[in-house]
Short mmCIF file of C-alpha atoms in Angstrom, two decimals:
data_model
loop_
_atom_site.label_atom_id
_atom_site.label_comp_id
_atom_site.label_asym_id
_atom_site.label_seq_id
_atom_site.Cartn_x
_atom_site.Cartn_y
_atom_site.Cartn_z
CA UNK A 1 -17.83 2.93 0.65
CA UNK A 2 -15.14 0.55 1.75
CA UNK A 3 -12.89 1.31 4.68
CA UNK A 4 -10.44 -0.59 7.46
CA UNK A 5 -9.85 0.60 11.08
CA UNK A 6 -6.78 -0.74 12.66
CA UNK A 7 -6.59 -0.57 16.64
CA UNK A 8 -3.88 0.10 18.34
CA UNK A 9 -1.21 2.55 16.52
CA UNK A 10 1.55 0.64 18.67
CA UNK A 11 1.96 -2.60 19.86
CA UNK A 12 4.55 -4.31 22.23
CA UNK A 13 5.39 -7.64 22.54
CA UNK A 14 8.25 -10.23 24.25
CA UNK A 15 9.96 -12.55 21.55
CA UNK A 16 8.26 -15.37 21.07
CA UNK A 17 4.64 -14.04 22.36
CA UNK A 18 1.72 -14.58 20.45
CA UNK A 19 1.00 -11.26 18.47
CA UNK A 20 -2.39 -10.19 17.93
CA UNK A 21 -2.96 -6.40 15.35
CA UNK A 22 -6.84 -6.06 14.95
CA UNK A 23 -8.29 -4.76 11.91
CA UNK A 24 -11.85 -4.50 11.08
CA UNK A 25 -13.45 -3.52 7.77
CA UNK A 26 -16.59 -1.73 6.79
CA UNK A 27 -18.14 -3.03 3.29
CA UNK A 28 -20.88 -3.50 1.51
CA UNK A 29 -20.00 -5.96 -0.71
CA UNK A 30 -17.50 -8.69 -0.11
CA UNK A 31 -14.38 -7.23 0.57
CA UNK A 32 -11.02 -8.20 -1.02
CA UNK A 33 -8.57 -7.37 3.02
CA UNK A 34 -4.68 -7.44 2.46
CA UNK A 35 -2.33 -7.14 4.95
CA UNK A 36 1.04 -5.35 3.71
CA UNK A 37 4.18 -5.12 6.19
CA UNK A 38 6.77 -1.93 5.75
CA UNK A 39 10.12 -2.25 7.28
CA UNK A 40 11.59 0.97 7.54
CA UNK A 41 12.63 2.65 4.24
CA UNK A 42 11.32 0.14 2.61
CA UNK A 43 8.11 -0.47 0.28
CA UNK A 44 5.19 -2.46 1.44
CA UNK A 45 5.46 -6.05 1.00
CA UNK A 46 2.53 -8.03 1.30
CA UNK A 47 1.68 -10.65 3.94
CA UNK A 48 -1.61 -12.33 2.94
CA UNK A 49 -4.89 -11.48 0.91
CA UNK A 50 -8.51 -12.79 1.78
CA UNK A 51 -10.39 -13.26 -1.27
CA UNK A 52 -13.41 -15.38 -0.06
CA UNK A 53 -11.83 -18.51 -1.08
CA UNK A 54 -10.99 -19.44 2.88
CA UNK A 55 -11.61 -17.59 6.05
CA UNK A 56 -8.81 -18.60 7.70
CA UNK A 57 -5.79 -17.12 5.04
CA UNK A 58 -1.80 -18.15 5.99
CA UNK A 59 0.46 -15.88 4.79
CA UNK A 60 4.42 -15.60 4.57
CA UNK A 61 6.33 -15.56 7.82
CA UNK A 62 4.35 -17.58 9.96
CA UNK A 63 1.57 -14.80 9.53
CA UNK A 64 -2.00 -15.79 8.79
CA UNK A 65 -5.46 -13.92 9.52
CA UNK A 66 -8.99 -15.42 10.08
CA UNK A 67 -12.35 -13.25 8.05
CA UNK A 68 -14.78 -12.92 10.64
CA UNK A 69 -17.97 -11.80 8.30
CA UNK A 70 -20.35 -11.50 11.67
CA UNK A 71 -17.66 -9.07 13.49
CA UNK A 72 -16.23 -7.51 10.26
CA UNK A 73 -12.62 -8.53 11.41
CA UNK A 74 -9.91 -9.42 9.94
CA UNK A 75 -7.25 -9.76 12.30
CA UNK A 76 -3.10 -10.64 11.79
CA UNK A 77 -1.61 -13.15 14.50
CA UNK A 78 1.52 -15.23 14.42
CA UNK A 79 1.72 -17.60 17.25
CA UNK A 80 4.87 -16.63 17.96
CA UNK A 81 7.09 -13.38 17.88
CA UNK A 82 10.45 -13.24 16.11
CA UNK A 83 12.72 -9.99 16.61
CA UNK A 84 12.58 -9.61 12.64
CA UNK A 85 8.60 -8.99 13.07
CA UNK A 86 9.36 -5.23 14.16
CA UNK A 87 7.95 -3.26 11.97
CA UNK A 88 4.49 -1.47 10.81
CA UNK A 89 1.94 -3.43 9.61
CA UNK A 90 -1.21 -2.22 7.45
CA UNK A 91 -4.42 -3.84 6.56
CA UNK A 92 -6.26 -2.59 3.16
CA UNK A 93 -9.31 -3.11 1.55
CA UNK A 94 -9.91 -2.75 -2.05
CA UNK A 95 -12.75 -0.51 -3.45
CA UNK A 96 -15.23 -2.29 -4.78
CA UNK A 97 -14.81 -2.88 -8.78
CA UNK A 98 -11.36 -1.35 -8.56
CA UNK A 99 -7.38 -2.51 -7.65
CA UNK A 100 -7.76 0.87 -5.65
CA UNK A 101 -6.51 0.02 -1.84
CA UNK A 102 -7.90 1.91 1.01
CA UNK A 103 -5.50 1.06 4.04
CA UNK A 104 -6.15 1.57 7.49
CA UNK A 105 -3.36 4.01 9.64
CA UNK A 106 -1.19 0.91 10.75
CA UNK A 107 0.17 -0.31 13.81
CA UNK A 108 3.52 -0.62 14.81
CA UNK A 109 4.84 -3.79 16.23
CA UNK A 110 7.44 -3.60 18.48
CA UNK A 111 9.30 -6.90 19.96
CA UNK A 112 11.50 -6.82 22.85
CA UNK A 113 13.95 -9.49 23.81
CA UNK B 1 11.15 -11.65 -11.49
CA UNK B 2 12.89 -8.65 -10.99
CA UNK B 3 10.17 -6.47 -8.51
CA UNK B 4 8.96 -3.10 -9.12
CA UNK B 5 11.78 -0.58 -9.24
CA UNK B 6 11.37 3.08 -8.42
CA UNK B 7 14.41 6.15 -9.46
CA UNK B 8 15.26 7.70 -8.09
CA UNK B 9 15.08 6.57 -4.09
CA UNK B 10 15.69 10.29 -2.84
CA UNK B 11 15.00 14.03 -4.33
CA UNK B 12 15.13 16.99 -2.49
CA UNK B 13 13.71 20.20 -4.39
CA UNK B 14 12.38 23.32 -3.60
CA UNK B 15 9.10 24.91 -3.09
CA UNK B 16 7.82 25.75 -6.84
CA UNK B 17 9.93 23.35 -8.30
CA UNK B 18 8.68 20.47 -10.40
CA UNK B 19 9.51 16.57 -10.37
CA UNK B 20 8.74 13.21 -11.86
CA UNK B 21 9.49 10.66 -10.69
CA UNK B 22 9.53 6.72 -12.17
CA UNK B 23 8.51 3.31 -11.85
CA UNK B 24 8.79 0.17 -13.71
CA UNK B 25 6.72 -2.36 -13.02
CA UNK B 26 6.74 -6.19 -12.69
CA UNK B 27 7.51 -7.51 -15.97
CA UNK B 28 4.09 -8.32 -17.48
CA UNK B 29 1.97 -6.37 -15.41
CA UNK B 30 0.14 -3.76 -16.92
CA UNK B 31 -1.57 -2.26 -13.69
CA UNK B 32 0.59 0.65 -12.19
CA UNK B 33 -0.70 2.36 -9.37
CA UNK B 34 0.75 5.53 -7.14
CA UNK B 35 0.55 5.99 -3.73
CA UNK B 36 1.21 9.43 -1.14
CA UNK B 37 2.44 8.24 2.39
CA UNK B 38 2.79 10.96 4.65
CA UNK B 39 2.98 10.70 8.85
CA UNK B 40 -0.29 12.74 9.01
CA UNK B 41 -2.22 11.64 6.39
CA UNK B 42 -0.65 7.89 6.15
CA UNK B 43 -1.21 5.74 2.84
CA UNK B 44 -3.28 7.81 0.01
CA UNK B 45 -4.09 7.04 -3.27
CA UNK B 46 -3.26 9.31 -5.98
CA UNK B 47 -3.93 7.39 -9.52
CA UNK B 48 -4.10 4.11 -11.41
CA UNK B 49 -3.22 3.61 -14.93
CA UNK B 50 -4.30 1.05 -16.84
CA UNK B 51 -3.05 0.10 -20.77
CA UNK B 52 -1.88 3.93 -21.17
CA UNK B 53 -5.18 5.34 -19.73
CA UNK B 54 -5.87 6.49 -15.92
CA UNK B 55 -8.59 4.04 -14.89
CA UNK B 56 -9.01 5.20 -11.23
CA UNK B 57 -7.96 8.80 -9.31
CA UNK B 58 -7.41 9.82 -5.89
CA UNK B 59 -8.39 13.30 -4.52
CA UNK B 60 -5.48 14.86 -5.03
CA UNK B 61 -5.11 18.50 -7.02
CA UNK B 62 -4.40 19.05 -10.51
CA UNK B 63 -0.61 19.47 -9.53
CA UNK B 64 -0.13 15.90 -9.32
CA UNK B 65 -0.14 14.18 -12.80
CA UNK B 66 0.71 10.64 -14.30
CA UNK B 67 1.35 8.98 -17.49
CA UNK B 68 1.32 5.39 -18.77
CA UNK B 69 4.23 3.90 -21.65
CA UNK B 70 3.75 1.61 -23.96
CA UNK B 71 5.68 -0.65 -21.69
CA UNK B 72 3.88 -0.51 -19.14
CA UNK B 73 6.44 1.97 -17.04
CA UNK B 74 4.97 5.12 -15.44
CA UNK B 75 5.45 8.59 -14.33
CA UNK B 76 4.40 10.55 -12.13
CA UNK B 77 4.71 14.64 -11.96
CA UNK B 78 4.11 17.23 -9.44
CA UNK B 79 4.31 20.54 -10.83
CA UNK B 80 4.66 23.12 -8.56
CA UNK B 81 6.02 21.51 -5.36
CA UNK B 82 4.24 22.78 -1.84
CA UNK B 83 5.92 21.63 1.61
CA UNK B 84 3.55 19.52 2.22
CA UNK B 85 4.35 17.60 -0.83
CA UNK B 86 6.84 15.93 0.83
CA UNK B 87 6.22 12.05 1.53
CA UNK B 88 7.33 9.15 0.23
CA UNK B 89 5.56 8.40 -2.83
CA UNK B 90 5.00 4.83 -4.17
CA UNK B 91 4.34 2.77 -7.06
CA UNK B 92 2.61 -0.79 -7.07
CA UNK B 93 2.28 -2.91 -10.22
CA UNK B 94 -0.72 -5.06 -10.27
CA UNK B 95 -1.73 -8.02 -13.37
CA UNK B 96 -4.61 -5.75 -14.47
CA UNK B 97 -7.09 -7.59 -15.30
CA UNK B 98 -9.28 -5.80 -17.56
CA UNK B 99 -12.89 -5.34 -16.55
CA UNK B 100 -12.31 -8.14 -13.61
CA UNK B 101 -13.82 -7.70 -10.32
CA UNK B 102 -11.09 -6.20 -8.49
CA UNK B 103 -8.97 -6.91 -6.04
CA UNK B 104 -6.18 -7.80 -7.78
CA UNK B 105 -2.53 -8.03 -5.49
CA UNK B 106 -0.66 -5.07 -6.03
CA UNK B 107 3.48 -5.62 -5.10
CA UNK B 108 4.59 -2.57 -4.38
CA UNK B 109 8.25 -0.83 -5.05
CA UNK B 110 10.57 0.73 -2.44
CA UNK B 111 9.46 4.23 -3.11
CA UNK B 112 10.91 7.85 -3.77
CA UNK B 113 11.54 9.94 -0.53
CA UNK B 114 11.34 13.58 -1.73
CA UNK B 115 11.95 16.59 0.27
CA UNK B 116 10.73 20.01 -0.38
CA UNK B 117 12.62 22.27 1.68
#
């Protein structure tokens, strides 16, 4: 069965630091990984998808995540952290065969000035 | 393209009431899928519907019940409303593609926030 861990429920970072939110995935079969951002009460609007086309995958905002088969990662960074980044970020896998998403708990990015 | 749109935003009901609540999805897609976000139990899946038909369902109880239109739209019902029914619930539109591998992007709405009080 597919599944995503994120670590780190919160993170914390100065504008314009390099952000970093881990996720790694358990599958055993090539995963479809999407990351979705949710500002608050708002819907989840999606960042990038990996789809085995590319390991390294740019997304909107600046956002982009590498697929790291031998370490079943597939970590978010943006070189650079803008005060509009706040928010809580998921990463989901789709079940194998299906559109069904299993997402991970998320991590909360926090940017301070 | 007008997104996926979700009515009503908020609903507060009571404990043994019912709801439904509605989403349209991207024009074209045929794919609608509901999702259960809760603080304890975060992002869970509750059903997919497919041409009219449920194609995929969550482990949810019999309380919690969808339907498919012609037009793609979709409802969902929860009969019975417990407490811990309250979340925000939402819907994601996806192409469909019909016996594809999978995976397909699903956009997702801005949800319903209900309250059971």
């Amino acid at each position: 069965a597919q599944s995503v861990t994120q670590l780190g429920s919160h993170v914390s970072v100065s504008e314009g630091a390099l952000v970093l939110l881990r996720c790694n995935y358990s599958s055993s079969v090539p995963p479809y990984l999407f990351w979705y951002v949710q500002y608050p009460n708002q819907g989840l609007q999606l960042l990038l998808k990996y789809t085995s086309a590319a390991t390294l995958v740019k997304g909107i905002n600046g956002f982009e995540a590498e697929f790291k088969k031998s370490e079943t990662s597939f970590h978010l960074t943006k070189p650079s952290a803008h005060m509009s980044d706040a928010a809580e970020y998921f990463c989901a896998v789709t079940v194998y065969n299906t559109d069904k998403l299993i997402f991970g708990t998320g991590t909360r990015l926090q940017v301070f000035p | 393209k007008a997104g996926v749109t979700q009515t009503p935003r908020y609903l507060i009901k009571t404990r043994g009431q019912q709801v439904t609540l509605s989403c349209s999805p991207i024009s074209g897609h045929r794919s609608v899928s509901w999702y259960q976000q809760t603080p304890g139990q975060g992002l869970q899946f509750l059903f997919e519907y497919f041409s009219e038909t449920q194609r995929n369902k969550g482990n949810f109880p019999g309380r919690f019940s969808g339907r498919q239109f012609s037009n793609s739209r979709s409802e969902m019902n929860v009969s019975t409303l417990e407490l811990g029914d309250s979340a925000l619930y939402l819907c994601a539109s996806s192409a469909g593609l019909a016996g594809g591998p999978g995976g397909d992007t699903q956009y997702f709405g801005p949800g319903t926030r209900l309250t059971v009080l």
